[in-house]
PDB file of N, CA and C in Angstrom:
ATOM      1  N   MET L   1      -0.448   8.988 -21.662  1.00 86.00           N
ATOM      2  CA  MET L   1      -0.406   7.983 -20.616  1.00 86.00           C
ATOM      3  C   MET L   1      -0.475   6.568 -21.203  1.00 86.00           C
ATOM      4  N   SER L   2      -1.273   6.385 -22.240  1.00 91.00           N
ATOM      5  CA  SER L   2      -1.389   5.049 -22.829  1.00 91.00           C
ATOM      6  C   SER L   2      -0.085   4.630 -23.508  1.00 91.00           C
ATOM      7  N   ALA L   3       0.640   5.599 -24.048  1.00 93.00           N
ATOM      8  CA  ALA L   3       1.925   5.274 -24.673  1.00 93.00           C
ATOM      9  C   ALA L   3       2.903   4.727 -23.639  1.00 93.00           C
ATOM     10  N   VAL L   4       2.886   5.276 -22.444  1.00 94.00           N
ATOM     11  CA  VAL L   4       3.766   4.806 -21.374  1.00 94.00           C
ATOM     12  C   VAL L   4       3.380   3.384 -20.964  1.00 94.00           C
ATOM     13  N   LEU L   5       2.075   3.118 -20.867  1.00 95.00           N
ATOM     14  CA  LEU L   5       1.617   1.776 -20.496  1.00 95.00           C
ATOM     15  C   LEU L   5       1.981   0.743 -21.563  1.00 95.00           C
ATOM     16  N   VAL L   6       1.819   1.107 -22.837  1.00 95.00           N
ATOM     17  CA  VAL L   6       2.183   0.195 -23.923  1.00 95.00           C
ATOM     18  C   VAL L   6       3.680  -0.064 -23.912  1.00 95.00           C
ATOM     19  N   THR L   7       4.449   0.979 -23.733  1.00 96.00           N
ATOM     20  CA  THR L   7       5.906   0.846 -23.677  1.00 96.00           C
ATOM     21  C   THR L   7       6.334  -0.035 -22.512  1.00 96.00           C
ATOM     22  N   ALA L   8       5.718   0.173 -21.359  1.00 95.00           N
ATOM     23  CA  ALA L   8       6.039  -0.644 -20.182  1.00 95.00           C
ATOM     24  C   ALA L   8       5.674  -2.108 -20.413  1.00 95.00           C
ATOM     25  N   ALA L   9       4.523  -2.364 -21.034  1.00 94.00           N
ATOM     26  CA  ALA L   9       4.103  -3.744 -21.299  1.00 94.00           C
ATOM     27  C   ALA L   9       5.047  -4.431 -22.278  1.00 94.00           C
ATOM     28  N   VAL L  10       5.435  -3.736 -23.333  1.00 95.00           N
ATOM     29  CA  VAL L  10       6.352  -4.313 -24.321  1.00 95.00           C
ATOM     30  C   VAL L  10       7.715  -4.577 -23.687  1.00 95.00           C
ATOM     31  N   THR L  11       8.200  -3.638 -22.890  1.00 95.00           N
ATOM     32  CA  THR L  11       9.487  -3.804 -22.218  1.00 95.00           C
ATOM     33  C   THR L  11       9.443  -5.008 -21.282  1.00 95.00           C
ATOM     34  N   TRP L  12       8.385  -5.133 -20.502  1.00 94.00           N
ATOM     35  CA  TRP L  12       8.250  -6.261 -19.585  1.00 94.00           C
ATOM     36  C   TRP L  12       8.205  -7.582 -20.356  1.00 94.00           C
ATOM     37  N   ALA L  13       7.451  -7.614 -21.431  1.00 91.00           N
ATOM     38  CA  ALA L  13       7.332  -8.839 -22.226  1.00 91.00           C
ATOM     39  C   ALA L  13       8.677  -9.230 -22.835  1.00 91.00           C
ATOM     40  N   LEU L  14       9.414  -8.252 -23.349  1.00 91.00           N
ATOM     41  CA  LEU L  14      10.708  -8.552 -23.951  1.00 91.00           C
ATOM     42  C   LEU L  14      11.722  -9.026 -22.913  1.00 91.00           C
ATOM     43  N   ARG L  15      11.618  -8.524 -21.711  1.00 92.00           N
ATOM     44  CA  ARG L  15      12.528  -8.977 -20.656  1.00 92.00           C
ATOM     45  C   ARG L  15      12.139 -10.336 -20.103  1.00 92.00           C
ATOM     46  N   ALA L  16      10.869 -10.689 -20.160  1.00 89.00           N
ATOM     47  CA  ALA L  16      10.411 -11.984 -19.657  1.00 89.00           C
ATOM     48  C   ALA L  16      10.621 -13.093 -20.689  1.00 89.00           C
ATOM     49  N   LEU L  17      10.673 -12.741 -21.966  1.00 85.00           N
ATOM     50  CA  LEU L  17      10.772 -13.731 -23.040  1.00 85.00           C
ATOM     51  C   LEU L  17      11.970 -14.680 -22.905  1.00 85.00           C
ATOM     52  N   PRO L  18      13.174 -14.195 -22.587  1.00 80.00           N
ATOM     53  CA  PRO L  18      14.308 -15.129 -22.469  1.00 80.00           C
ATOM     54  C   PRO L  18      14.130 -16.168 -21.363  1.00 80.00           C
ATOM     55  N   PHE L  19      13.311 -15.876 -20.374  1.00 84.00           N
ATOM     56  CA  PHE L  19      13.095 -16.841 -19.297  1.00 84.00           C
ATOM     57  C   PHE L  19      11.977 -17.825 -19.644  1.00 84.00           C
ATOM     58  N   ALA L  20      11.058 -17.421 -20.494  1.00 80.00           N
ATOM     59  CA  ALA L  20       9.933 -18.280 -20.858  1.00 80.00           C
ATOM     60  C   ALA L  20      10.242 -19.141 -22.086  1.00 80.00           C
ATOM     61  N   ALA L  21      11.070 -18.656 -22.975  1.00 79.00           N
ATOM     62  CA  ALA L  21      11.310 -19.348 -24.245  1.00 79.00           C
ATOM     63  C   ALA L  21      12.197 -20.590 -24.148  1.00 79.00           C
ATOM     64  N   PRO L  22      13.207 -20.661 -23.297  1.00 80.00           N
ATOM     65  CA  PRO L  22      14.113 -21.817 -23.337  1.00 80.00           C
ATOM     66  C   PRO L  22      13.458 -23.167 -23.054  1.00 80.00           C
ATOM     67  N   ALA L  23      12.455 -23.211 -22.217  1.00 76.00           N
ATOM     68  CA  ALA L  23      11.850 -24.506 -21.864  1.00 76.00           C
ATOM     69  C   ALA L  23      11.324 -25.248 -23.096  1.00 76.00           C
ATOM     70  N   PRO L  24      10.495 -24.626 -23.941  1.00 79.00           N
ATOM     71  CA  PRO L  24      10.036 -25.362 -25.133  1.00 79.00           C
ATOM     72  C   PRO L  24      11.160 -25.621 -26.147  1.00 79.00           C
ATOM     73  N   LEU L  25      12.149 -24.752 -26.183  1.00 78.00           N
ATOM     74  CA  LEU L  25      13.229 -24.921 -27.154  1.00 78.00           C
ATOM     75  C   LEU L  25      14.146 -26.088 -26.812  1.00 78.00           C
ATOM     76  N   ARG L  26      14.303 -26.395 -25.528  1.00 79.00           N
ATOM     77  CA  ARG L  26      15.194 -27.485 -25.128  1.00 79.00           C
ATOM     78  C   ARG L  26      14.737 -28.830 -25.672  1.00 79.00           C
ATOM     79  N   ALA L  27      13.432 -29.002 -25.800  1.00 80.00           N
ATOM     80  CA  ALA L  27      12.894 -30.271 -26.281  1.00 80.00           C
ATOM     81  C   ALA L  27      12.860 -30.358 -27.809  1.00 80.00           C
ATOM     82  N   SER L  28      13.194 -29.280 -28.482  1.00 84.00           N
ATOM     83  CA  SER L  28      13.107 -29.226 -29.938  1.00 84.00           C
ATOM     84  C   SER L  28      14.273 -29.968 -30.585  1.00 84.00           C
ATOM     85  N   SER L  29      13.963 -30.840 -31.531  1.00 88.00           N
ATOM     86  CA  SER L  29      15.027 -31.550 -32.242  1.00 88.00           C
ATOM     87  C   SER L  29      15.820 -30.606 -33.138  1.00 88.00           C
ATOM     88  N   THR L  30      15.159 -29.578 -33.637  1.00 86.00           N
ATOM     89  CA  THR L  30      15.861 -28.576 -34.458  1.00 86.00           C
ATOM     90  C   THR L  30      16.926 -27.850 -33.641  1.00 86.00           C
ATOM     91  N   MET L  31      16.602 -27.483 -32.419  1.00 83.00           N
ATOM     92  CA  MET L  31      17.573 -26.780 -31.582  1.00 83.00           C
ATOM     93  C   MET L  31      18.739 -27.701 -31.205  1.00 83.00           C
ATOM     94  N   ARG L  32      18.457 -28.971 -30.970  1.00 85.00           N
ATOM     95  CA  ARG L  32      19.554 -29.907 -30.676  1.00 85.00           C
ATOM     96  C   ARG L  32      20.479 -30.042 -31.881  1.00 85.00           C
ATOM     97  N   PHE L  33      19.895 -30.113 -33.070  1.00 88.00           N
ATOM     98  CA  PHE L  33      20.696 -30.207 -34.288  1.00 88.00           C
ATOM     99  C   PHE L  33      21.551 -28.956 -34.467  1.00 88.00           C
ATOM    100  N   LEU L  34      20.929 -27.781 -34.307  1.00 84.00           N
ATOM    101  CA  LEU L  34      21.663 -26.525 -34.481  1.00 84.00           C
ATOM    102  C   LEU L  34      22.757 -26.359 -33.436  1.00 84.00           C
ATOM    103  N   SER L  35      22.514 -26.813 -32.219  1.00 82.00           N
ATOM    104  CA  SER L  35      23.525 -26.645 -31.174  1.00 82.00           C
ATOM    105  C   SER L  35      24.770 -27.482 -31.446  1.00 82.00           C
ATOM    106  N   THR L  36      24.618 -28.565 -32.208  1.00 85.00           N
ATOM    107  CA  THR L  36      25.795 -29.370 -32.528  1.00 85.00           C
ATOM    108  C   THR L  36      26.473 -28.923 -33.818  1.00 85.00           C
ATOM    109  N   ARG L  37      25.737 -28.312 -34.733  1.00 84.00           N
ATOM    110  CA  ARG L  37      26.298 -27.951 -36.038  1.00 84.00           C
ATOM    111  C   ARG L  37      26.698 -26.484 -36.164  1.00 84.00           C
ATOM    112  N   MET L  38      26.093 -25.606 -35.409  1.00 86.00           N
ATOM    113  CA  MET L  38      26.352 -24.179 -35.561  1.00 86.00           C
ATOM    114  C   MET L  38      27.789 -23.756 -35.250  1.00 86.00           C
ATOM    115  N   PRO L  39      28.417 -24.247 -34.174  1.00 80.00           N
ATOM    116  CA  PRO L  39      29.781 -23.780 -33.899  1.00 80.00           C
ATOM    117  C   PRO L  39      30.734 -24.018 -35.059  1.00 80.00           C
ATOM    118  N   ALA L  40      30.692 -25.183 -35.672  1.00 81.00           N
ATOM    119  CA  ALA L  40      31.583 -25.455 -36.810  1.00 81.00           C
ATOM    120  C   ALA L  40      31.226 -24.564 -37.996  1.00 81.00           C
ATOM    121  N   GLY L  41      29.953 -24.366 -38.248  1.00 85.00           N
ATOM    122  CA  GLY L  41      29.530 -23.504 -39.350  1.00 85.00           C
ATOM    123  C   GLY L  41      29.982 -22.068 -39.166  1.00 85.00           C
ATOM    124  N   VAL L  42      29.870 -21.574 -37.951  1.00 86.00           N
ATOM    125  CA  VAL L  42      30.308 -20.202 -37.666  1.00 86.00           C
ATOM    126  C   VAL L  42      31.812 -20.085 -37.850  1.00 86.00           C
ATOM    127  N   MET L  43      32.563 -21.083 -37.396  1.00 81.00           N
ATOM    128  CA  MET L  43      34.019 -21.031 -37.551  1.00 81.00           C
ATOM    129  C   MET L  43      34.419 -21.065 -39.025  1.00 81.00           C
ATOM    130  N   ILE L  44      33.748 -21.861 -39.829  1.00 88.00           N
ATOM    131  CA  ILE L  44      34.057 -21.918 -41.262  1.00 88.00           C
ATOM    132  C   ILE L  44      33.785 -20.575 -41.923  1.00 88.00           C
ATOM    133  N   ILE L  45      32.675 -19.960 -41.581  1.00 91.00           N
ATOM    134  CA  ILE L  45      32.347 -18.642 -42.136  1.00 91.00           C
ATOM    135  C   ILE L  45      33.403 -17.618 -41.726  1.00 91.00           C
ATOM    136  N   LEU L  46      33.842 -17.643 -40.471  1.00 85.00           N
ATOM    137  CA  LEU L  46      34.869 -16.698 -40.014  1.00 85.00           C
ATOM    138  C   LEU L  46      36.201 -16.923 -40.718  1.00 85.00           C
ATOM    139  N   VAL L  47      36.583 -18.166 -40.916  1.00 87.00           N
ATOM    140  CA  VAL L  47      37.842 -18.463 -41.608  1.00 87.00           C
ATOM    141  C   VAL L  47      37.788 -17.955 -43.045  1.00 87.00           C
ATOM    142  N   VAL L  48      36.708 -18.237 -43.733  1.00 91.00           N
ATOM    143  CA  VAL L  48      36.573 -17.775 -45.125  1.00 91.00           C
ATOM    144  C   VAL L  48      36.583 -16.253 -45.178  1.00 91.00           C
ATOM    145  N   TYR L  49      35.889 -15.612 -44.254  1.00 92.00           N
ATOM    146  CA  TYR L  49      35.850 -14.144 -44.236  1.00 92.00           C
ATOM    147  C   TYR L  49      37.233 -13.559 -43.973  1.00 92.00           C
ATOM    148  N   CYS L  50      37.967 -14.141 -43.041  1.00 86.00           N
ATOM    149  CA  CYS L  50      39.277 -13.590 -42.672  1.00 86.00           C
ATOM    150  C   CYS L  50      40.346 -13.849 -43.730  1.00 86.00           C
ATOM    151  N   LEU L  51      40.241 -14.951 -44.443  1.00 89.00           N
ATOM    152  CA  LEU L  51      41.291 -15.307 -45.392  1.00 89.00           C
ATOM    153  C   LEU L  51      40.933 -15.025 -46.846  1.00 89.00           C
ATOM    154  N   ARG L  52      39.786 -14.437 -47.101  1.00 92.00           N
ATOM    155  CA  ARG L  52      39.336 -14.273 -48.489  1.00 92.00           C
ATOM    156  C   ARG L  52      40.224 -13.346 -49.308  1.00 92.00           C
ATOM    157  N   ASP L  53      40.824 -12.335 -48.713  1.00 91.00           N
ATOM    158  CA  ASP L  53      41.669 -11.393 -49.450  1.00 91.00           C
ATOM    159  C   ASP L  53      43.155 -11.620 -49.188  1.00 91.00           C
ATOM    160  N   LEU L  54      43.491 -12.765 -48.626  1.00 90.00           N
ATOM    161  CA  LEU L  54      44.883 -13.033 -48.279  1.00 90.00           C
ATOM    162  C   LEU L  54      45.677 -13.426 -49.521  1.00 90.00           C
ATOM    163  N   PRO L  55      46.739 -12.663 -49.835  1.00 91.00           N
ATOM    164  CA  PRO L  55      47.575 -13.021 -50.992  1.00 91.00           C
ATOM    165  C   PRO L  55      48.499 -14.184 -50.604  1.00 91.00           C
ATOM    166  N   VAL L  56      48.134 -15.380 -50.986  1.00 86.00           N
ATOM    167  CA  VAL L  56      48.839 -16.589 -50.548  1.00 86.00           C
ATOM    168  C   VAL L  56      50.279 -16.627 -51.062  1.00 86.00           C
ATOM    169  N   THR L  57      50.570 -15.957 -52.156  1.00 88.00           N
ATOM    170  CA  THR L  57      51.914 -16.001 -52.724  1.00 88.00           C
ATOM    171  C   THR L  57      52.885 -15.043 -52.037  1.00 88.00           C
ATOM    172  N   GLU L  58      52.396 -14.143 -51.202  1.00 87.00           N
ATOM    173  CA  GLU L  58      53.280 -13.181 -50.525  1.00 87.00           C
ATOM    174  C   GLU L  58      53.715 -13.727 -49.169  1.00 87.00           C
ATOM    175  N   ALA L  59      54.862 -13.224 -48.699  1.00 85.00           N
ATOM    176  CA  ALA L  59      55.433 -13.703 -47.439  1.00 85.00           C
ATOM    177  C   ALA L  59      54.566 -13.335 -46.239  1.00 85.00           C
ATOM    178  N   ARG L  60      53.850 -12.226 -46.319  1.00 85.00           N
ATOM    179  CA  ARG L  60      53.045 -11.801 -45.173  1.00 85.00           C
ATOM    180  C   ARG L  60      51.849 -12.714 -44.923  1.00 85.00           C
ATOM    181  N   ALA L  61      51.563 -13.606 -45.841  1.00 89.00           N
ATOM    182  CA  ALA L  61      50.472 -14.567 -45.655  1.00 89.00           C
ATOM    183  C   ALA L  61      50.891 -15.703 -44.729  1.00 89.00           C
ATOM    184  N   SER L  62      52.165 -15.797 -44.415  1.00 90.00           N
ATOM    185  CA  SER L  62      52.655 -16.892 -43.578  1.00 90.00           C
ATOM    186  C   SER L  62      52.104 -16.838 -42.162  1.00 90.00           C
ATOM    187  N   ALA L  63      51.973 -15.638 -41.602  1.00 91.00           N
ATOM    188  CA  ALA L  63      51.484 -15.515 -40.220  1.00 91.00           C
ATOM    189  C   ALA L  63      50.049 -16.029 -40.078  1.00 91.00           C
ATOM    190  N   PRO L  64      49.089 -15.551 -40.882  1.00 92.00           N
ATOM    191  CA  PRO L  64      47.734 -16.079 -40.718  1.00 92.00           C
ATOM    192  C   PRO L  64      47.608 -17.561 -41.089  1.00 92.00           C
ATOM    193  N   LEU L  65      48.374 -18.007 -42.074  1.00 93.00           N
ATOM    194  CA  LEU L  65      48.304 -19.421 -42.440  1.00 93.00           C
ATOM    195  C   LEU L  65      48.902 -20.306 -41.356  1.00 93.00           C
ATOM    196  N   ALA L  66      49.994 -19.863 -40.724  1.00 94.00           N
ATOM    197  CA  ALA L  66      50.569 -20.614 -39.603  1.00 94.00           C
ATOM    198  C   ALA L  66      49.598 -20.631 -38.424  1.00 94.00           C
ATOM    199  N   ALA L  67      48.954 -19.500 -38.173  1.00 94.00           N
ATOM    200  CA  ALA L  67      47.960 -19.434 -37.095  1.00 94.00           C
ATOM    201  C   ALA L  67      46.782 -20.359 -37.379  1.00 94.00           C
ATOM    202  N   LEU L  68      46.367 -20.417 -38.634  1.00 93.00           N
ATOM    203  CA  LEU L  68      45.282 -21.323 -39.012  1.00 93.00           C
ATOM    204  C   LEU L  68      45.695 -22.775 -38.794  1.00 93.00           C
ATOM    205  N   ALA L  69      46.925 -23.106 -39.168  1.00 95.00           N
ATOM    206  CA  ALA L  69      47.416 -24.476 -38.973  1.00 95.00           C
ATOM    207  C   ALA L  69      47.478 -24.835 -37.486  1.00 95.00           C
ATOM    208  N   VAL L  70      47.952 -23.908 -36.660  1.00 95.00           N
ATOM    209  CA  VAL L  70      48.004 -24.145 -35.211  1.00 95.00           C
ATOM    210  C   VAL L  70      46.597 -24.330 -34.648  1.00 95.00           C
ATOM    211  N   THR L  71      45.671 -23.478 -35.079  1.00 92.00           N
ATOM    212  CA  THR L  71      44.296 -23.562 -34.587  1.00 92.00           C
ATOM    213  C   THR L  71      43.656 -24.889 -34.957  1.00 92.00           C
ATOM    214  N   VAL L  72      43.773 -25.285 -36.209  1.00 93.00           N
ATOM    215  CA  VAL L  72      43.172 -26.538 -36.662  1.00 93.00           C
ATOM    216  C   VAL L  72      43.852 -27.729 -35.986  1.00 93.00           C
ATOM    217  N   GLY L  73      45.178 -27.708 -35.925  1.00 95.00           N
ATOM    218  CA  GLY L  73      45.909 -28.804 -35.297  1.00 95.00           C
ATOM    219  C   GLY L  73      45.567 -28.971 -33.824  1.00 95.00           C
ATOM    220  N   LEU L  74      45.540 -27.868 -33.097  1.00 95.00           N
ATOM    221  CA  LEU L  74      45.194 -27.941 -31.681  1.00 95.00           C
ATOM    222  C   LEU L  74      43.761 -28.418 -31.479  1.00 95.00           C
ATOM    223  N   HIS L  75      42.869 -27.946 -32.338  1.00 91.00           N
ATOM    224  CA  HIS L  75      41.481 -28.356 -32.174  1.00 91.00           C
ATOM    225  C   HIS L  75      41.295 -29.849 -32.475  1.00 91.00           C
ATOM    226  N   LEU L  76      41.973 -30.347 -33.481  1.00 93.00           N
ATOM    227  CA  LEU L  76      41.880 -31.772 -33.779  1.00 93.00           C
ATOM    228  C   LEU L  76      42.518 -32.623 -32.685  1.00 93.00           C
ATOM    229  N   TRP L  77      43.551 -32.084 -32.067  1.00 96.00           N
ATOM    230  CA  TRP L  77      44.265 -32.821 -31.030  1.00 96.00           C
ATOM    231  C   TRP L  77      43.531 -32.779 -29.688  1.00 96.00           C
ATOM    232  N   ARG L  78      43.153 -31.567 -29.242  1.00 94.00           N
ATOM    233  CA  ARG L  78      42.597 -31.395 -27.898  1.00 94.00           C
ATOM    234  C   ARG L  78      41.074 -31.248 -27.854  1.00 94.00           C
ATOM    235  N   ARG L  79      40.442 -30.934 -28.978  1.00 89.00           N
ATOM    236  CA  ARG L  79      38.980 -30.724 -29.032  1.00 89.00           C
ATOM    237  C   ARG L  79      38.521 -29.651 -28.040  1.00 89.00           C
ATOM    238  N   ASN L  80      39.313 -28.584 -27.936  1.00 89.00           N
ATOM    239  CA  ASN L  80      38.994 -27.484 -27.031  1.00 89.00           C
ATOM    240  C   ASN L  80      38.998 -26.194 -27.848  1.00 89.00           C
ATOM    241  N   ALA L  81      37.812 -25.663 -28.119  1.00 85.00           N
ATOM    242  CA  ALA L  81      37.699 -24.496 -28.991  1.00 85.00           C
ATOM    243  C   ALA L  81      38.403 -23.280 -28.400  1.00 85.00           C
ATOM    244  N   LEU L  82      38.261 -23.063 -27.107  1.00 89.00           N
ATOM    245  CA  LEU L  82      38.883 -21.893 -26.483  1.00 89.00           C
ATOM    246  C   LEU L  82      40.398 -21.956 -26.591  1.00 89.00           C
ATOM    247  N   LEU L  83      40.972 -23.090 -26.288  1.00 93.00           N
ATOM    248  CA  LEU L  83      42.423 -23.264 -26.401  1.00 93.00           C
ATOM    249  C   LEU L  83      42.880 -23.059 -27.836  1.00 93.00           C
ATOM    250  N   SER L  84      42.164 -23.627 -28.777  1.00 91.00           N
ATOM    251  CA  SER L  84      42.543 -23.517 -30.186  1.00 91.00           C
ATOM    252  C   SER L  84      42.514 -22.070 -30.658  1.00 91.00           C
ATOM    253  N   ILE L  85      41.450 -21.364 -30.326  1.00 89.00           N
ATOM    254  CA  ILE L  85      41.299 -19.974 -30.767  1.00 89.00           C
ATOM    255  C   ILE L  85      42.356 -19.091 -30.113  1.00 89.00           C
ATOM    256  N   LEU L  86      42.577 -19.252 -28.813  1.00 93.00           N
ATOM    257  CA  LEU L  86      43.574 -18.423 -28.126  1.00 93.00           C
ATOM    258  C   LEU L  86      44.984 -18.694 -28.651  1.00 93.00           C
ATOM    259  N   ALA L  87      45.333 -19.950 -28.852  1.00 95.00           N
ATOM    260  CA  ALA L  87      46.671 -20.276 -29.348  1.00 95.00           C
ATOM    261  C   ALA L  87      46.859 -19.777 -30.778  1.00 95.00           C
ATOM    262  N   GLY L  88      45.857 -19.952 -31.632  1.00 93.00           N
ATOM    263  CA  GLY L  88      45.955 -19.452 -33.001  1.00 93.00           C
ATOM    264  C   GLY L  88      46.083 -17.947 -33.057  1.00 93.00           C
ATOM    265  N   THR L  89      45.326 -17.266 -32.207  1.00 93.00           N
ATOM    266  CA  THR L  89      45.429 -15.804 -32.147  1.00 93.00           C
ATOM    267  C   THR L  89      46.800 -15.376 -31.666  1.00 93.00           C
ATOM    268  N   ALA L  90      47.311 -16.062 -30.647  1.00 96.00           N
ATOM    269  CA  ALA L  90      48.649 -15.717 -30.126  1.00 96.00           C
ATOM    270  C   ALA L  90      49.719 -15.926 -31.191  1.00 96.00           C
ATOM    271  N   VAL L  91      49.653 -17.025 -31.917  1.00 95.00           N
ATOM    272  CA  VAL L  91      50.630 -17.283 -32.979  1.00 95.00           C
ATOM    273  C   VAL L  91      50.547 -16.193 -34.044  1.00 95.00           C
ATOM    274  N   ASP L  92      49.357 -15.824 -34.442  1.00 93.00           N
ATOM    275  CA  ASP L  92      49.196 -14.793 -35.461  1.00 93.00           C
ATOM    276  C   ASP L  92      49.751 -13.458 -34.987  1.00 93.00           C
ATOM    277  N   VAL L  93      49.443 -13.073 -33.769  1.00 94.00           N
ATOM    278  CA  VAL L  93      49.906 -11.781 -33.246  1.00 94.00           C
ATOM    279  C   VAL L  93      51.417 -11.770 -33.128  1.00 94.00           C
ATOM    280  N   VAL L  94      51.990 -12.849 -32.596  1.00 95.00           N
ATOM    281  CA  VAL L  94      53.451 -12.890 -32.419  1.00 95.00           C
ATOM    282  C   VAL L  94      54.160 -12.863 -33.775  1.00 95.00           C
ATOM    283  N   LEU L  95      53.714 -13.678 -34.717  1.00 93.00           N
ATOM    284  CA  LEU L  95      54.365 -13.709 -36.031  1.00 93.00           C
ATOM    285  C   LEU L  95      54.171 -12.397 -36.790  1.00 93.00           C
ATOM    286  N   ALA L  96      52.974 -11.859 -36.756  1.00 90.00           N
ATOM    287  CA  ALA L  96      52.709 -10.629 -37.498  1.00 90.00           C
ATOM    288  C   ALA L  96      53.473  -9.429 -36.917  1.00 90.00           C
ATOM    289  N   SER L  97      53.664  -9.423 -35.600  1.00 93.00           N
ATOM    290  CA  SER L  97      54.329  -8.264 -35.003  1.00 93.00           C
ATOM    291  C   SER L  97      55.849  -8.407 -34.939  1.00 93.00           C
ATOM    292  N   THR L  98      56.381  -9.616 -35.001  1.00 93.00           N
ATOM    293  CA  THR L  98      57.841  -9.775 -34.912  1.00 93.00           C
ATOM    294  C   THR L  98      58.469 -10.068 -36.273  1.00 93.00           C
ATOM    295  N   LEU L  99      58.082 -11.155 -36.881  1.00 85.00           N
ATOM    296  CA  LEU L  99      58.733 -11.557 -38.128  1.00 85.00           C
ATOM    297  C   LEU L  99      58.265 -10.741 -39.333  1.00 85.00           C
ATOM    298  N   PHE L 100      56.987 -10.414 -39.359  1.00 77.00           N
ATOM    299  CA  PHE L 100      56.458  -9.744 -40.542  1.00 77.00           C
ATOM    300  C   PHE L 100      56.038  -8.310 -40.270  1.00 77.00           C
ATOM    301  N   GLY L 101      56.441  -7.762 -39.149  1.00 70.00           N
ATOM    302  CA  GLY L 101      55.996  -6.417 -38.749  1.00 70.00           C
ATOM    303  C   GLY L 101      56.796  -5.297 -39.310  1.00 70.00           C
TER     304      GLY L 101
END
Protein backbone atom coordinates (compact mmCIF):
# COMPACT_ATOMS: atom_id res chain seq x y z
CA MET A 1 0.00 0.00 0.00
CA SER A 2 2.83 2.43 0.78
CA ALA A 3 4.36 1.80 -2.64
CA VAL A 4 1.12 2.91 -4.28
CA LEU A 5 1.02 6.08 -2.15
CA VAL A 6 4.65 6.92 -2.96
CA THR A 7 4.03 6.30 -6.65
CA ALA A 8 0.92 8.47 -6.60
CA ALA A 9 2.77 11.29 -4.81
CA VAL A 10 5.69 11.21 -7.25
CA THR A 11 3.33 11.11 -10.24
CA TRP A 12 1.34 14.07 -8.90
CA ALA A 13 4.50 16.06 -8.20
CA LEU A 14 5.91 15.39 -11.67
CA ARG A 15 2.66 16.47 -13.29
CA ALA A 16 2.43 19.63 -11.19
CA LEU A 17 6.07 20.65 -11.80
CA PRO A 18 5.57 22.10 -15.32
CA PHE A 19 2.90 24.44 -13.95
CA ALA A 20 4.92 25.56 -10.93
CA ALA A 21 8.36 25.89 -12.54
CA PRO A 22 7.79 28.47 -15.33
CA ALA A 23 7.05 31.42 -13.05
CA PRO A 24 10.54 31.61 -11.46
CA LEU A 25 12.21 30.73 -14.76
CA ARG A 26 10.63 33.64 -16.65
CA ALA A 27 12.47 36.15 -14.49
CA SER A 28 15.82 34.37 -14.91
CA SER A 29 18.42 36.16 -17.02
CA THR A 30 19.92 32.79 -17.92
CA MET A 31 16.63 31.60 -19.41
CA ARG A 32 16.26 34.83 -21.40
CA PHE A 33 19.77 34.37 -22.77
CA LEU A 34 19.15 30.72 -23.66
CA SER A 35 15.82 31.50 -25.32
CA THR A 36 17.55 33.86 -27.73
CA ARG A 37 20.66 31.75 -28.42
CA MET A 38 19.42 28.16 -28.36
CA PRO A 39 17.49 28.07 -31.67
CA ALA A 40 20.56 29.10 -33.68
CA GLY A 41 22.77 26.69 -31.75
CA VAL A 42 20.40 23.79 -32.34
CA MET A 43 20.22 24.59 -36.06
CA ILE A 44 24.02 24.70 -36.35
CA ILE A 45 24.32 21.33 -34.62
CA LEU A 46 21.68 19.84 -36.96
CA VAL A 47 23.41 21.21 -40.06
CA VAL A 48 26.79 19.83 -39.00
CA TYR A 49 25.22 16.46 -38.14
CA CYS A 50 23.36 16.21 -41.45
CA LEU A 51 26.23 17.31 -43.67
CA ARG A 52 29.18 15.68 -41.89
CA ASP A 53 29.37 12.65 -44.21
CA LEU A 54 28.36 14.46 -47.38
CA PRO A 55 30.83 13.87 -50.23
CA VAL A 56 31.04 17.44 -51.55
CA THR A 57 32.84 16.39 -54.74
CA GLU A 58 30.03 14.06 -55.90
CA ALA A 59 26.98 15.19 -57.87
CA ARG A 60 24.54 13.81 -55.30
CA ALA A 61 25.74 16.45 -52.83
CA SER A 62 24.04 19.13 -54.93
CA ALA A 63 20.56 18.48 -53.52
CA PRO A 64 21.41 18.97 -49.83
CA LEU A 65 23.73 21.88 -50.58
CA ALA A 66 21.06 23.61 -52.69
CA ALA A 67 18.54 22.99 -49.90
CA LEU A 68 20.97 24.47 -47.39
CA ALA A 69 21.44 27.54 -49.59
CA VAL A 70 17.66 27.99 -49.94
CA THR A 71 17.17 27.58 -46.19
CA VAL A 72 19.88 30.08 -45.26
CA GLY A 73 18.83 32.55 -47.96
CA LEU A 74 15.17 32.45 -47.00
CA HIS A 75 15.97 32.79 -43.34
CA LEU A 76 18.21 35.80 -43.91
CA TRP A 77 15.59 37.37 -46.15
CA ARG A 78 12.34 36.63 -44.25
CA ARG A 79 13.55 35.78 -40.70
CA ASN A 80 10.93 33.02 -40.52
CA ALA A 81 12.32 29.71 -39.28
CA LEU A 82 9.27 27.66 -40.25
CA LEU A 83 9.23 28.98 -43.80
CA SER A 84 12.98 28.45 -44.16
CA ILE A 85 12.90 24.88 -42.88
CA LEU A 86 9.86 23.88 -44.95
CA ALA A 87 11.23 25.42 -48.16
CA GLY A 88 14.67 23.87 -47.65
CA THR A 89 13.13 20.48 -46.99
CA ALA A 90 10.93 20.78 -50.07
CA VAL A 91 13.90 21.70 -52.26
CA ASP A 92 15.91 18.77 -50.93
CA VAL A 93 13.09 16.27 -51.43
CA VAL A 94 12.28 17.49 -54.94
CA LEU A 95 15.91 17.54 -56.10
CA ALA A 96 16.82 14.24 -54.47
CA SER A 97 13.80 12.43 -55.88
CA THR A 98 13.79 13.89 -59.41
CA LEU A 99 17.24 14.97 -60.54
CA PHE A 100 19.37 12.72 -58.38
CA GLY A 101 16.97 9.83 -57.73
